[in-house]
Short mmCIF file of C-alpha atoms and ligand atoms in Angstrom, two decimals:
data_model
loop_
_atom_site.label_atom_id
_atom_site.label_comp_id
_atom_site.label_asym_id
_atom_site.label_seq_id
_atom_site.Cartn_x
_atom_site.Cartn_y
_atom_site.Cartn_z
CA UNK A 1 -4.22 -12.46 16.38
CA UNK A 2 -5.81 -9.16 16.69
CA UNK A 3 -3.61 -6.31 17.95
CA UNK A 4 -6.40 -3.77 18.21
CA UNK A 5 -8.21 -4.24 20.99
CA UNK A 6 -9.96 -3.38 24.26
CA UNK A 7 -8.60 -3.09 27.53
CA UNK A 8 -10.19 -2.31 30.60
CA UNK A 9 -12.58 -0.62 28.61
CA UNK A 10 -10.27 1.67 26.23
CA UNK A 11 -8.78 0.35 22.95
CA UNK A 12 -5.48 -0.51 22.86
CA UNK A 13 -2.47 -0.80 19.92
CA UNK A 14 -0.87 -4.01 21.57
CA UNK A 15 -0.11 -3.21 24.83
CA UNK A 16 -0.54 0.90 24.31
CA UNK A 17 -3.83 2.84 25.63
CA UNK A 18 -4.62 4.98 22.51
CA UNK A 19 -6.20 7.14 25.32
CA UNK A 20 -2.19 7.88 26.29
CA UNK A 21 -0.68 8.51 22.76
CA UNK A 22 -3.72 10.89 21.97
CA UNK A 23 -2.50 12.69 25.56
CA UNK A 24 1.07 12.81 24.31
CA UNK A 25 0.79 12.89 20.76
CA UNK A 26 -2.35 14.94 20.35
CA UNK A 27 -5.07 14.16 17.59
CA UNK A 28 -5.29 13.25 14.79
CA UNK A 29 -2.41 10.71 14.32
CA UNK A 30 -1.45 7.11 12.74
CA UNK A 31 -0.44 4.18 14.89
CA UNK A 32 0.96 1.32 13.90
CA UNK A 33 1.30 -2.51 15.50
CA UNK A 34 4.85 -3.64 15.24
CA UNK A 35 3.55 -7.31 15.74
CA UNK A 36 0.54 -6.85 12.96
CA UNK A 37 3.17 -6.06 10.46
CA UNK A 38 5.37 -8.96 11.17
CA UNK A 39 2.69 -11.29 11.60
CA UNK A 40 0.87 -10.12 7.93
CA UNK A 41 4.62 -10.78 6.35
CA UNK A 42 4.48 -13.95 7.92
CA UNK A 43 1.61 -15.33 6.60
CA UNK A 44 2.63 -14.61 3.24
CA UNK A 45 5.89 -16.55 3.95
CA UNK A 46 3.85 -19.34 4.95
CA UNK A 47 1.32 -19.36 2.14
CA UNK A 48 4.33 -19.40 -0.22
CA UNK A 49 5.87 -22.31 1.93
CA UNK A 50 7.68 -24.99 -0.22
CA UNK A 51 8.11 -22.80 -3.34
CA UNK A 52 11.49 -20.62 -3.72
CA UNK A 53 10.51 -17.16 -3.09
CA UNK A 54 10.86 -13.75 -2.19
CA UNK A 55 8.10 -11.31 -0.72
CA UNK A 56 8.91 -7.76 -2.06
CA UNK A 57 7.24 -5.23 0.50
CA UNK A 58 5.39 -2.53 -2.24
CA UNK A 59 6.12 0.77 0.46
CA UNK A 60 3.68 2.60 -1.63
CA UNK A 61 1.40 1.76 0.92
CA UNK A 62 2.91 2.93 3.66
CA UNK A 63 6.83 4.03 3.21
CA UNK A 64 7.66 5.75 6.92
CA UNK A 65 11.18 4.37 7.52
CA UNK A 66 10.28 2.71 10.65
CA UNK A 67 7.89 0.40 8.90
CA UNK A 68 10.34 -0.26 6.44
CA UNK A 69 13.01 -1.31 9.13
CA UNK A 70 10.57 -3.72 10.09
CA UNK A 71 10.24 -5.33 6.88
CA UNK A 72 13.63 -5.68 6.29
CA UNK A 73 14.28 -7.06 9.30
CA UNK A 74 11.77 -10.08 8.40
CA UNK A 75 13.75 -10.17 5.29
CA UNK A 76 11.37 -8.69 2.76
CA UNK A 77 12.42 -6.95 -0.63
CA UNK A 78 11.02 -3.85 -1.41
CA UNK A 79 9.24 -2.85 -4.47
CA UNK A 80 9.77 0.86 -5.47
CA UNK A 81 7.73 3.04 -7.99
CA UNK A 82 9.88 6.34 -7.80
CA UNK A 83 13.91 7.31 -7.08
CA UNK A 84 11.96 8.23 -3.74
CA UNK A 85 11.30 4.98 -2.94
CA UNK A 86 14.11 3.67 -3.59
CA UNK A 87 16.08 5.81 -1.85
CA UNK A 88 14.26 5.15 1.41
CA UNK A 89 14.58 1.55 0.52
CA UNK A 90 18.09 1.59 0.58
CA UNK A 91 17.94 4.10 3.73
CA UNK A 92 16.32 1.68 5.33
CA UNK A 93 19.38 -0.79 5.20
CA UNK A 94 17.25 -2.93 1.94
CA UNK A 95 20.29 -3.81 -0.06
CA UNK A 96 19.96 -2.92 -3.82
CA UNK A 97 19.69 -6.70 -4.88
CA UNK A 98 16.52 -6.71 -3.01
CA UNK A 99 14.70 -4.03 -4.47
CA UNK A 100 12.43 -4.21 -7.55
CA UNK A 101 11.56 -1.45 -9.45
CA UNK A 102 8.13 -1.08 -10.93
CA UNK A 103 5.96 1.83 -12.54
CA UNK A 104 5.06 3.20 -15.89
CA UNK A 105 7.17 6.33 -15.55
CA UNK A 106 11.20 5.52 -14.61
CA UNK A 107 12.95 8.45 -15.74
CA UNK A 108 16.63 8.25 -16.53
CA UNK A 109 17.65 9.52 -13.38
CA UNK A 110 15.87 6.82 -11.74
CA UNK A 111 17.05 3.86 -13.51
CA UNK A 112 20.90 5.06 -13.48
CA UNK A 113 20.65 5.24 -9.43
CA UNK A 114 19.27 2.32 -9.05
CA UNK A 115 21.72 0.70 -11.51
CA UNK A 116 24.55 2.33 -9.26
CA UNK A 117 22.79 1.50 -6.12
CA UNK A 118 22.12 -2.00 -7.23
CA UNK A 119 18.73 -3.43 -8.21
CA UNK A 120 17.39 -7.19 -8.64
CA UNK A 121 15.24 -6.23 -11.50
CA UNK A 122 13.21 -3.28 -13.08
CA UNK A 123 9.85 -4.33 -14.28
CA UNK A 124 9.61 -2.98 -17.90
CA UNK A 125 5.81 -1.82 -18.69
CA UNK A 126 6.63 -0.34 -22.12
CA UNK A 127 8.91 -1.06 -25.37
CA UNK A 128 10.00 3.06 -25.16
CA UNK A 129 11.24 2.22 -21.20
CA UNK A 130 12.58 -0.78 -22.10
CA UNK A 131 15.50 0.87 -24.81
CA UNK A 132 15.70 4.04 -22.67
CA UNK A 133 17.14 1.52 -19.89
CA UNK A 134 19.29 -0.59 -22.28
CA UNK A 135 20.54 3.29 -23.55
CA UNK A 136 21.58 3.61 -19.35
CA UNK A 137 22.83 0.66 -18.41
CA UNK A 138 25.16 0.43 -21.64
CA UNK A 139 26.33 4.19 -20.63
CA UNK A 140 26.89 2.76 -17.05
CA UNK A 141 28.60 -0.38 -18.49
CA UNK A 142 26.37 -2.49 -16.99
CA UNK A 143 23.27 -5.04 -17.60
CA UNK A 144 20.22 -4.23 -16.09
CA UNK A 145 18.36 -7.31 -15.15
CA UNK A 146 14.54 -7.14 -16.58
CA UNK A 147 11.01 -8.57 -16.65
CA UNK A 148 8.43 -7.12 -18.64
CA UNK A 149 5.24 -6.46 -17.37
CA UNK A 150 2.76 -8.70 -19.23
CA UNK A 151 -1.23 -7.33 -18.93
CA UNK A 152 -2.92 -10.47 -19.51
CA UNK A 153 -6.29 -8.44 -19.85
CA UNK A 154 -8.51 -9.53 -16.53
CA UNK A 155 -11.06 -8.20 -14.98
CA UNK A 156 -9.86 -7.60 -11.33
CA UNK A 157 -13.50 -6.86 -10.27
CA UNK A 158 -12.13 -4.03 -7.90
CA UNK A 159 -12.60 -0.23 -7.54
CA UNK A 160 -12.32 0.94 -11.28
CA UNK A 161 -9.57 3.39 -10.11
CA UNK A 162 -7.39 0.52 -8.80
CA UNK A 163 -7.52 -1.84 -11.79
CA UNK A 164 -4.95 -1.97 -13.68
CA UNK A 165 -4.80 -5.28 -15.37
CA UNK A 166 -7.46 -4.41 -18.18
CA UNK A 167 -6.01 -3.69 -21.85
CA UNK A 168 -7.58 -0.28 -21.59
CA UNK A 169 -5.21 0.35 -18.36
CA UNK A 170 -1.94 2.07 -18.99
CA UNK A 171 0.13 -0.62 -17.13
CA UNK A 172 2.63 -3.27 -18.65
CA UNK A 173 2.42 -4.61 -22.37
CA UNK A 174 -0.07 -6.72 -23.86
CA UNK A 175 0.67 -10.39 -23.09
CA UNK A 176 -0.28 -11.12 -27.00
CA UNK A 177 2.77 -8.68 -28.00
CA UNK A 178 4.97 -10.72 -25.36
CA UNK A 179 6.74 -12.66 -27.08
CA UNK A 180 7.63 -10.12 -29.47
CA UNK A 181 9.13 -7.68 -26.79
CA UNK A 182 10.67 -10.53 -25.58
CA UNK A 183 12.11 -11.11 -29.01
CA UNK A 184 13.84 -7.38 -28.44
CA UNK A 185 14.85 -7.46 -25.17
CA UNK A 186 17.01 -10.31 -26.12
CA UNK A 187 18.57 -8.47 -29.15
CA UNK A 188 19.81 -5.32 -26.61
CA UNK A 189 23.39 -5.72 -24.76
CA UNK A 190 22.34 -3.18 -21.86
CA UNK A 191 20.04 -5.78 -20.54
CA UNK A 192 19.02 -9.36 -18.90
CA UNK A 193 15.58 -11.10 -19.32
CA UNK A 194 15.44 -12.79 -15.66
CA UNK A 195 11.55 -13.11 -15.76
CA UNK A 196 8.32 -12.29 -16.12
CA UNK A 197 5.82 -9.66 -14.21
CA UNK A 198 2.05 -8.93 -13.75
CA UNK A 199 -0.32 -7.23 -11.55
CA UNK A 200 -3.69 -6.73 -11.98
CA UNK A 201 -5.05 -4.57 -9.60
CA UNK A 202 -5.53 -3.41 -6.03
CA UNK A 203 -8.32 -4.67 -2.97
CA UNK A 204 -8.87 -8.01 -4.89
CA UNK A 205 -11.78 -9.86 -2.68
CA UNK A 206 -12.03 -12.70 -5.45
CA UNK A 207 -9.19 -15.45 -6.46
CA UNK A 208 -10.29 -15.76 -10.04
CA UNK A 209 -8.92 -12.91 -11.50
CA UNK A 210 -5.72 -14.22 -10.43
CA UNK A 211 -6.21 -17.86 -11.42
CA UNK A 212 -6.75 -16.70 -14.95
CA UNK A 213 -3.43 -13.91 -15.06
CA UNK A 214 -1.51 -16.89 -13.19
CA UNK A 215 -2.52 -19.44 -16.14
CA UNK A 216 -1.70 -16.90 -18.80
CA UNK A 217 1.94 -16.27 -17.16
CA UNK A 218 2.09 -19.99 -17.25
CA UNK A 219 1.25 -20.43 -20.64
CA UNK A 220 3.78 -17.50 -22.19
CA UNK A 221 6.71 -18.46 -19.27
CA UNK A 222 6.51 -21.93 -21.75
CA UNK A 223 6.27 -20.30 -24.96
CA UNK A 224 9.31 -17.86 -23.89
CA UNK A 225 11.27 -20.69 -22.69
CA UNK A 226 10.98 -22.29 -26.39
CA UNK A 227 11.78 -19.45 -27.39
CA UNK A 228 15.07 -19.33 -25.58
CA UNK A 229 14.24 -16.64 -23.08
CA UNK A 230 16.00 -17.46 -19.52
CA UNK A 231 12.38 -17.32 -17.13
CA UNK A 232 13.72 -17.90 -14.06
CA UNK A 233 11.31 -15.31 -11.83
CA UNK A 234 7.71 -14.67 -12.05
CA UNK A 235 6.67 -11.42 -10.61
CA UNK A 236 3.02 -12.20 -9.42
CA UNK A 237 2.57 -8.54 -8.06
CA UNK A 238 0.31 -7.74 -5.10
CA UNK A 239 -2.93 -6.78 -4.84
CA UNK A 240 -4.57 -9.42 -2.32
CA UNK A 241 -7.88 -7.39 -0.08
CA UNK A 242 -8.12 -6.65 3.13
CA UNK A 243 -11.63 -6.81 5.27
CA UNK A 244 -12.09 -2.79 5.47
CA UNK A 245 -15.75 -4.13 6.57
CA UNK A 246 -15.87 -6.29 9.30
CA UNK A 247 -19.15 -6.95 10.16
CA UNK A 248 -19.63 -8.27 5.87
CA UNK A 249 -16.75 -8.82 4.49
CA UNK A 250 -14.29 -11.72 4.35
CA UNK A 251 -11.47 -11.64 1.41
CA UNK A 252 -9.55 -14.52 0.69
CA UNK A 253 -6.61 -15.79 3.09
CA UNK A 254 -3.12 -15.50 1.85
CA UNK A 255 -3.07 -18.84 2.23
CA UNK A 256 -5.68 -19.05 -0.09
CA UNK A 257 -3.71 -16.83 -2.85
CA UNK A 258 -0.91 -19.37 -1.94
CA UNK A 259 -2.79 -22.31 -3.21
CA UNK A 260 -3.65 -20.63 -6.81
CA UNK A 261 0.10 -19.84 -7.20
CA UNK A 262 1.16 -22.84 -6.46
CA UNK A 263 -1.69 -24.72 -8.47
CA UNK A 264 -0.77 -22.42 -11.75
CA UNK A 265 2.61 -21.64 -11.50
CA UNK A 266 3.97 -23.63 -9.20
CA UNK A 267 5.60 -26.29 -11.71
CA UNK A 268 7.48 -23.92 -13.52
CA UNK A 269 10.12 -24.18 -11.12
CA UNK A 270 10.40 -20.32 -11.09
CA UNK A 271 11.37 -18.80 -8.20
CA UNK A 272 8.24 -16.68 -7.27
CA UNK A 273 7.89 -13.22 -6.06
CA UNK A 274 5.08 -11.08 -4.57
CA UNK A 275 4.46 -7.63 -4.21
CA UNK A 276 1.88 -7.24 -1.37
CA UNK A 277 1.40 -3.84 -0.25
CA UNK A 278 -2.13 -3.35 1.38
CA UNK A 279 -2.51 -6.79 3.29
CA UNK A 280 1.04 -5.91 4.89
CA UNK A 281 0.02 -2.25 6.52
CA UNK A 282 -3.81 -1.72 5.99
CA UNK A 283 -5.09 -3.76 9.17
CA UNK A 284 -1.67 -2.98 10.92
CA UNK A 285 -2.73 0.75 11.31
CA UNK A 286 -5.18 2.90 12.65
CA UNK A 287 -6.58 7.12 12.12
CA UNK A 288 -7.39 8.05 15.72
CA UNK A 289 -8.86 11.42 15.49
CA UNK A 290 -11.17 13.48 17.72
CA UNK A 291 -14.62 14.88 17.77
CA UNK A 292 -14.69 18.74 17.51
CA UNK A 293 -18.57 19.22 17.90
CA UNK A 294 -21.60 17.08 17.49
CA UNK A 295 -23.75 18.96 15.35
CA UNK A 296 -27.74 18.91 14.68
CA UNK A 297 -28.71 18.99 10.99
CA UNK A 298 -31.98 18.33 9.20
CA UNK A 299 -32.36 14.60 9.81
CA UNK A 300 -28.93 14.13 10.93
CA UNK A 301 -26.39 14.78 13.00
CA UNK A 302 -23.12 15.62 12.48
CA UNK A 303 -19.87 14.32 13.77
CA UNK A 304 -17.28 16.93 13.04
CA UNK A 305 -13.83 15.77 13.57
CA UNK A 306 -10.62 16.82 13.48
CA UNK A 307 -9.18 14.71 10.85
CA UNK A 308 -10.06 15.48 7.07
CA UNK A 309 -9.58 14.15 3.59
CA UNK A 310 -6.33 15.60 3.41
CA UNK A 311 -5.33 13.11 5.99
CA UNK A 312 -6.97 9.82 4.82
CA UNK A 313 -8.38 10.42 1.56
CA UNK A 314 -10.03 6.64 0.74
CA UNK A 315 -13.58 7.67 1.57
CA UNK A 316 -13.06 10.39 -0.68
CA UNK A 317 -11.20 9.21 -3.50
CA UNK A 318 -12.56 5.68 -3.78
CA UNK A 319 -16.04 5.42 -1.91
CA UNK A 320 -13.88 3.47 0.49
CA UNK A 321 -15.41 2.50 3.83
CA UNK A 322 -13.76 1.88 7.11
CA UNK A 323 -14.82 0.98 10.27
CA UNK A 324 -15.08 3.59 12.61
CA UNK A 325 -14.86 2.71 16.40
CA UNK A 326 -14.91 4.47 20.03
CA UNK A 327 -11.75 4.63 21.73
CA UNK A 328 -13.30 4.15 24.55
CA UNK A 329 -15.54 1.17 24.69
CA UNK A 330 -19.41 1.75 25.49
CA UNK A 331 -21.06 0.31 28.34
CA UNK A 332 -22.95 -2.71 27.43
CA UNK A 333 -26.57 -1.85 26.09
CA UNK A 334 -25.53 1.25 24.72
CA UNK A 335 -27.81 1.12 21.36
CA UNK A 336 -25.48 2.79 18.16
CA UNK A 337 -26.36 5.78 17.05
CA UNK A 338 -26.27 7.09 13.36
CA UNK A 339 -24.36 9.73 12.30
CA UNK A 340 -22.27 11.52 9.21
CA UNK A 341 -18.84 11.96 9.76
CA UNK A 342 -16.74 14.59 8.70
CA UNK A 343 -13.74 16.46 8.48
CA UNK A 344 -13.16 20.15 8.80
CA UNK A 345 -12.07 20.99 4.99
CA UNK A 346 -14.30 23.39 2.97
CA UNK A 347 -15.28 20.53 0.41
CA UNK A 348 -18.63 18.05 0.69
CA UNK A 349 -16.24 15.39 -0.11
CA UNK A 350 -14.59 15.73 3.22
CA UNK A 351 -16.97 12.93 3.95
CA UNK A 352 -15.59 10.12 6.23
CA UNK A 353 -18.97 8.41 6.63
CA UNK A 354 -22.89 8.61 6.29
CA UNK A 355 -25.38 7.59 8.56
CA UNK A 356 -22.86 5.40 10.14
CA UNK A 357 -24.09 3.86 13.13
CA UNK A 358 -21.64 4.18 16.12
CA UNK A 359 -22.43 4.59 19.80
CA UNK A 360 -23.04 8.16 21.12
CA UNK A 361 -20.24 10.74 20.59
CA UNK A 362 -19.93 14.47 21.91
CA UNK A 363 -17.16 16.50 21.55
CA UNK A 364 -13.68 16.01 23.11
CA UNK A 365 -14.54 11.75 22.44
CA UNK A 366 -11.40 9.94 20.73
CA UNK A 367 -12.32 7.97 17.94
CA UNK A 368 -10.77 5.05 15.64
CA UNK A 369 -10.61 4.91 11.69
CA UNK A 370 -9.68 0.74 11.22
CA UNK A 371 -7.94 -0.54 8.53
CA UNK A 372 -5.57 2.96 7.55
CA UNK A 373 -2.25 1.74 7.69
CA UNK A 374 -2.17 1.12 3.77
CA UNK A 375 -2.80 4.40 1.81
CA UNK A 376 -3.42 6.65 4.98
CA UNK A 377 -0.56 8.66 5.59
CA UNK A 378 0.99 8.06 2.45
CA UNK A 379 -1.56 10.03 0.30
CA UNK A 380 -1.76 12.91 2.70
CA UNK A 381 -1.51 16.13 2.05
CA UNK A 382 -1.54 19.59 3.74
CA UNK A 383 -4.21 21.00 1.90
CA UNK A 384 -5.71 23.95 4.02
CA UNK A 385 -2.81 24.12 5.42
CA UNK A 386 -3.17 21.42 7.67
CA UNK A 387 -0.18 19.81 8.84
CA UNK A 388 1.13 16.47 8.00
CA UNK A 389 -0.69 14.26 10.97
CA UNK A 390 2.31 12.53 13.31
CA UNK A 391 2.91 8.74 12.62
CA UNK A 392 3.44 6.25 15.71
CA UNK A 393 4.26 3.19 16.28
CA UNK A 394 3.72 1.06 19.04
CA UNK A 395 5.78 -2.18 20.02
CA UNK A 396 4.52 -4.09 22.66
CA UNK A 397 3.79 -1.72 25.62
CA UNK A 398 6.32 0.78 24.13
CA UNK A 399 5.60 3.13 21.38
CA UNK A 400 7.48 5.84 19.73
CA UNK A 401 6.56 9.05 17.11
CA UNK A 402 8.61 7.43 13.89
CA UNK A 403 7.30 11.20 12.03
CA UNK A 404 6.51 14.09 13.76
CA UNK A 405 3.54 16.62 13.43
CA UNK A 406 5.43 20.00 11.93
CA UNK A 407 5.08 23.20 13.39
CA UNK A 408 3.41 25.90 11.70
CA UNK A 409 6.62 27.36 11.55
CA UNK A 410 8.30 24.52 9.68
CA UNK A 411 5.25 24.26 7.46
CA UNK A 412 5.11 27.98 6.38
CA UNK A 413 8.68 28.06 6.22
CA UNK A 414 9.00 25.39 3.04
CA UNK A 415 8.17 27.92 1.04
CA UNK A 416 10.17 31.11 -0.18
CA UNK A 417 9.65 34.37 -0.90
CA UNK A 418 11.37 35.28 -4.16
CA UNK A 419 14.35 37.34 -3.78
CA UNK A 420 12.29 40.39 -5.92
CA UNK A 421 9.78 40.84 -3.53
CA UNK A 422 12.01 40.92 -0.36
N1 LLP B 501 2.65 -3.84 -7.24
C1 LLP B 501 2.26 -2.91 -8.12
C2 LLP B 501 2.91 -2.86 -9.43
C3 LLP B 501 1.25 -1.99 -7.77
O1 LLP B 501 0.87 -1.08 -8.65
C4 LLP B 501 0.65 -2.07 -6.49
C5 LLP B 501 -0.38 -1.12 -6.08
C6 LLP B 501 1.09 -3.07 -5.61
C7 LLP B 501 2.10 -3.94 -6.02
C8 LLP B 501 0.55 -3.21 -4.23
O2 LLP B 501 -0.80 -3.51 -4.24
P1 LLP B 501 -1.54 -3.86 -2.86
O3 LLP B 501 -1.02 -5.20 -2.40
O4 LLP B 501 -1.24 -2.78 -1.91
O5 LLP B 501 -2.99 -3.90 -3.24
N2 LLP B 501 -4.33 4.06 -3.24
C9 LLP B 501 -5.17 2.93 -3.53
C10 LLP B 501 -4.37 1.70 -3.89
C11 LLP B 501 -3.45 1.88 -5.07
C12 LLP B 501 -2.64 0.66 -5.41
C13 LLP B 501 -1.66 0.93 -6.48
N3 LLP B 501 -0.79 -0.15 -6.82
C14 LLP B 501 -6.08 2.69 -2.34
O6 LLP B 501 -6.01 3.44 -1.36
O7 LLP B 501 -6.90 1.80 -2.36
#
C-alpha cells in the first residue's frame, strides 16, 4: 500500500497534508511514513517465511533514532559500520546481541565497545582485522563471535560506485582464500567462527548476481563444514533495489529475493540473516523542498529550489534519478512541462534534474523528491553553510520533527575560536 498520496488534491504522508508540515516545519525537510517502514520490514519477514532468520536493519541508510525505534520495535537487528552506529543502535533500546558489525575499517576502539556492549557477530573483511580483534577480545577476556566476509567475485550490475562484490573492490576476502582464513580463525582463542558473510553491492534490479554469490556461499558453507568450521549463520547482506523510476522501472520483489535464498541456501539449515538497508527507508521517505524562482535560460528553464546537493546528494554523486512531484496535484489536462532543477549551491553539479517534465511551477510551489528516505539525510552536509534540513515523521494523521533544523547560532557556534586569537 502506498503511503504517499493525494488528498483532496494535495499530497499527503499517510494521513498528513505535506502542505501543513511545510507551514510548520518550513522547507526543505524529510518526512517519513511510520507505516511504509513497518510494512517494507514486513515483507522481508514474509519473504524469509519458513527459514530461521533474522533481518538486521543496515541504519546507514537512514540512522535518525526515531526510525530506528521503529525497527526495533518490529524486532529487527541492526547492522552498524562505525562506533557511531552502534552507539545509536544501542540508544535506540537494540540490545548488543542484535547488532552486527560490518565495514572494512573497525578500529580498536570500536570493536572493544562493542565487545563490552555486546555484539552477535563482527563481520571480518580482512586477515589484519581479523587478529587485531582476536588481540581485543583476548585483552577483554572474551570471544568475539565472527564471520568473514567472503567476495565471491560477481558482477552486481549496479552503479560502479556501489559495487562492492568484484575482486577489484576493497570489501571482504576472496572466497578462494576462504578456507584458508578460516583455517586461522580457528587457530586464535579471542574468537568464534559462527558463520559466513557476503554482500555484493547496493540498488541491485537483477536476481542473478545473487543466485551466483548465494551458490558460492553454499558451496564453501560445505567445504568449511568438512573442514570442521561451526557454519551456523549465513550473512546474505542487503542490497535488494528500489523503483527510484516509476513510470520504467520494476526491481525484483523481496519475495522474489526470498525464493533465491531459499532455493540456494535454504538446505543448509543455517539460520539466515539479511542486511537490507535501502528497500527499508528509500520509498518510506520523501525531500519536500520549495521553488525559489522559475528562471528563463537559453532553451530552458530553470527551477531553482531551495534544497541543494548538500541535502540529497544522489543526483550528484551517482547520476541517481528520482521522481519529482507537485505537492499540490494539477488539475486534470494540465500538459507537463520540462524543466532543470536545481539547487542554490555555487557548483553545476547541484543538479537535481534535466529537462524533467513536471507540470508548471512558479515560485513559492512545494515540491516532492520520491524515493529519499535511504541515503537522503544521512549523507548531508552543511556545505555553504546550509543547515542540516529538519527530519519528520508522520504516523497516521500525527507527525512529529524527530531532528530539528539548527539555528544559525547553533551552527556557527560548533566551531571555536582558538584561545590565541581571542
Ligand atoms: N550491508 C553492507 C555490508 C553494506 O555495505 C550495505 C550498503 C548494506 C548492507 C545495505 O545495502 P542496501 O540494502 O541499502 O542497498 N549511498 C549509496 C548506497 C551505499 C550503500 C553502501 N552499503 C546510495 O545512495 O545509493
Amino acid at each position: 500500500m502506498e503511503h504517499f498520496i493525494y488528498r483532496d488534491g494535495i499530497l499527503h504522508a499517510e494521513d498528513v497534508s505535506l502542505v501543513e508540515i511545510a507551514a510548520k516545519v518550513g522547507t526543505p525537510f524529510y518526512v517519513y511514513s511510520t507505516a511504509t517502514l513497518q510494512r517494507h520490514y514486513q515483507v522481508f519477514d514474509e519473504a524469509l517465511s519458513g527459514m530461521e532468520h533474522f533481518i538486521c536493519y543496515a541504519m546507514k541508510a537512514n540512522s535518525n533514532m526515531a526510525v530506528l525505534r521503529i525497527m526495533a520495535e518490529m524486532g529487527a537487528g541492526m547492522d552498524v559500520v562505525s562506533g557511531g552506529e552502534y552507539a545509536r543502535a544501542i540508544a535506540a533500546g537494540v540490545p548488543g546481541e542484535h547488532i552486527v558489525f560490518s565495514g572494512v575499517g573497525k578500529t580498536r576502539e570500536e570493536m572493544a565497545a562493542a565487545l563490552r556492549g555486546g555484539i552477535r557477530q563482527f563481520n571480518i573483511e580482512s586477515e589484519p582485522e581479523m587478529h587485531v580483534l582476536n588481540e581485543v577480545a583476548l585483552s577483554l577476556g572474551t570471544v568475539a563471535p565472527i564471520t568473514v566476509r567472503v567476495n565471491p567475485d560477481v558482477d552486481a550490475k549496479t552503479h560502479a560506485k556501489i559495487a562492492t562484490g568484484k575482486s577489484e573492490n576493497k570489501f571482504g576476502i576472496p572466497i578462494a582464500k576462504a578456507r584458508a582464513v578460516y583455517a586461522e580463525a580457528a587457530n586464535l582463542k579471542g574468537l568464534e567462527v559462527v558463520g559466513i558473510d557476503v554482500h555484493i553491492g547496493s540498488q541491485l534490479t537483477d536476481l542473478t548476481p545473487y543466485e551466483n554469490a548465494f551458490n558460492k556461499v553454499a558451496e564453501l558453507t560445505e567445504l568449511l563444514r568438512e573442514d570442521g568450521h561451526n557454519i551456523r549463520r549465513l550473512d546474505l547482506g542487503g542490497g535488494l533495489g528500489i523503483p527510484y523510476e516509476r513510470s520504467n522501472e520494476a526491481p525484483p520483489l523481496p519475495i522474489e529475493y526470498g525464493e533465491v535464498i531459499r532455493r540456494t541456501v535454504g538446505h543448509l539449515s543455517c539460520e539466515i540473516e539479511i542486511e537490507p538497508g535501502r528497500l527499508i527507508a528509500g520509498n518510506a521517505g520523501l525531500l519536500v523542498a520549495t521553488v525559489v524562482y522559475r528562471k528563463e535560460g537559453e532553451g530552458r528553464d530553470f527551477l531553482i529550489v531551495d534544497a541543494a546537493m548538500n541535502d540529497l546528494i544522489r543526483p550528484a554523486m551517482y547520476d541517481a534519478h528520482h521522481d519529482i512531484v507537485a505537492v499540490v496535484e494539477p488539475e486534470v489536462g494540465v500538459e507537463p512541462v520540462p524543466y532543470d532543477i536545481v539547487g542554490p549551491v555555487c557548483e553545476t553539479g547541484d543538479t537535481f534534474a534535466k529537462e524533467r517534465n513536471i507540470p508548471p511551477m512558479e515560485a513559492g510551489d512545494l515540491m516532492a523528491f520520491r524515493s529519499a528516505g535511504a541515503y537522503g539525510a544521512v549523507m548531508a552536509s552543511e556545505y555553504n553553510s546550509r543547515p542540516l534540513i529538519p527530519e519528520v515523521l508522520v504516523k497516521d494523521d500525527q507527525f512529529a520533527v524527530v531532528r530539528a533544523r539548527p539555528t544559525y547560532e547553533e551552527m556557527i557556534n560548533r566551531d571555536t575560536i582558538p584561545y590565541w586569537m581571542t
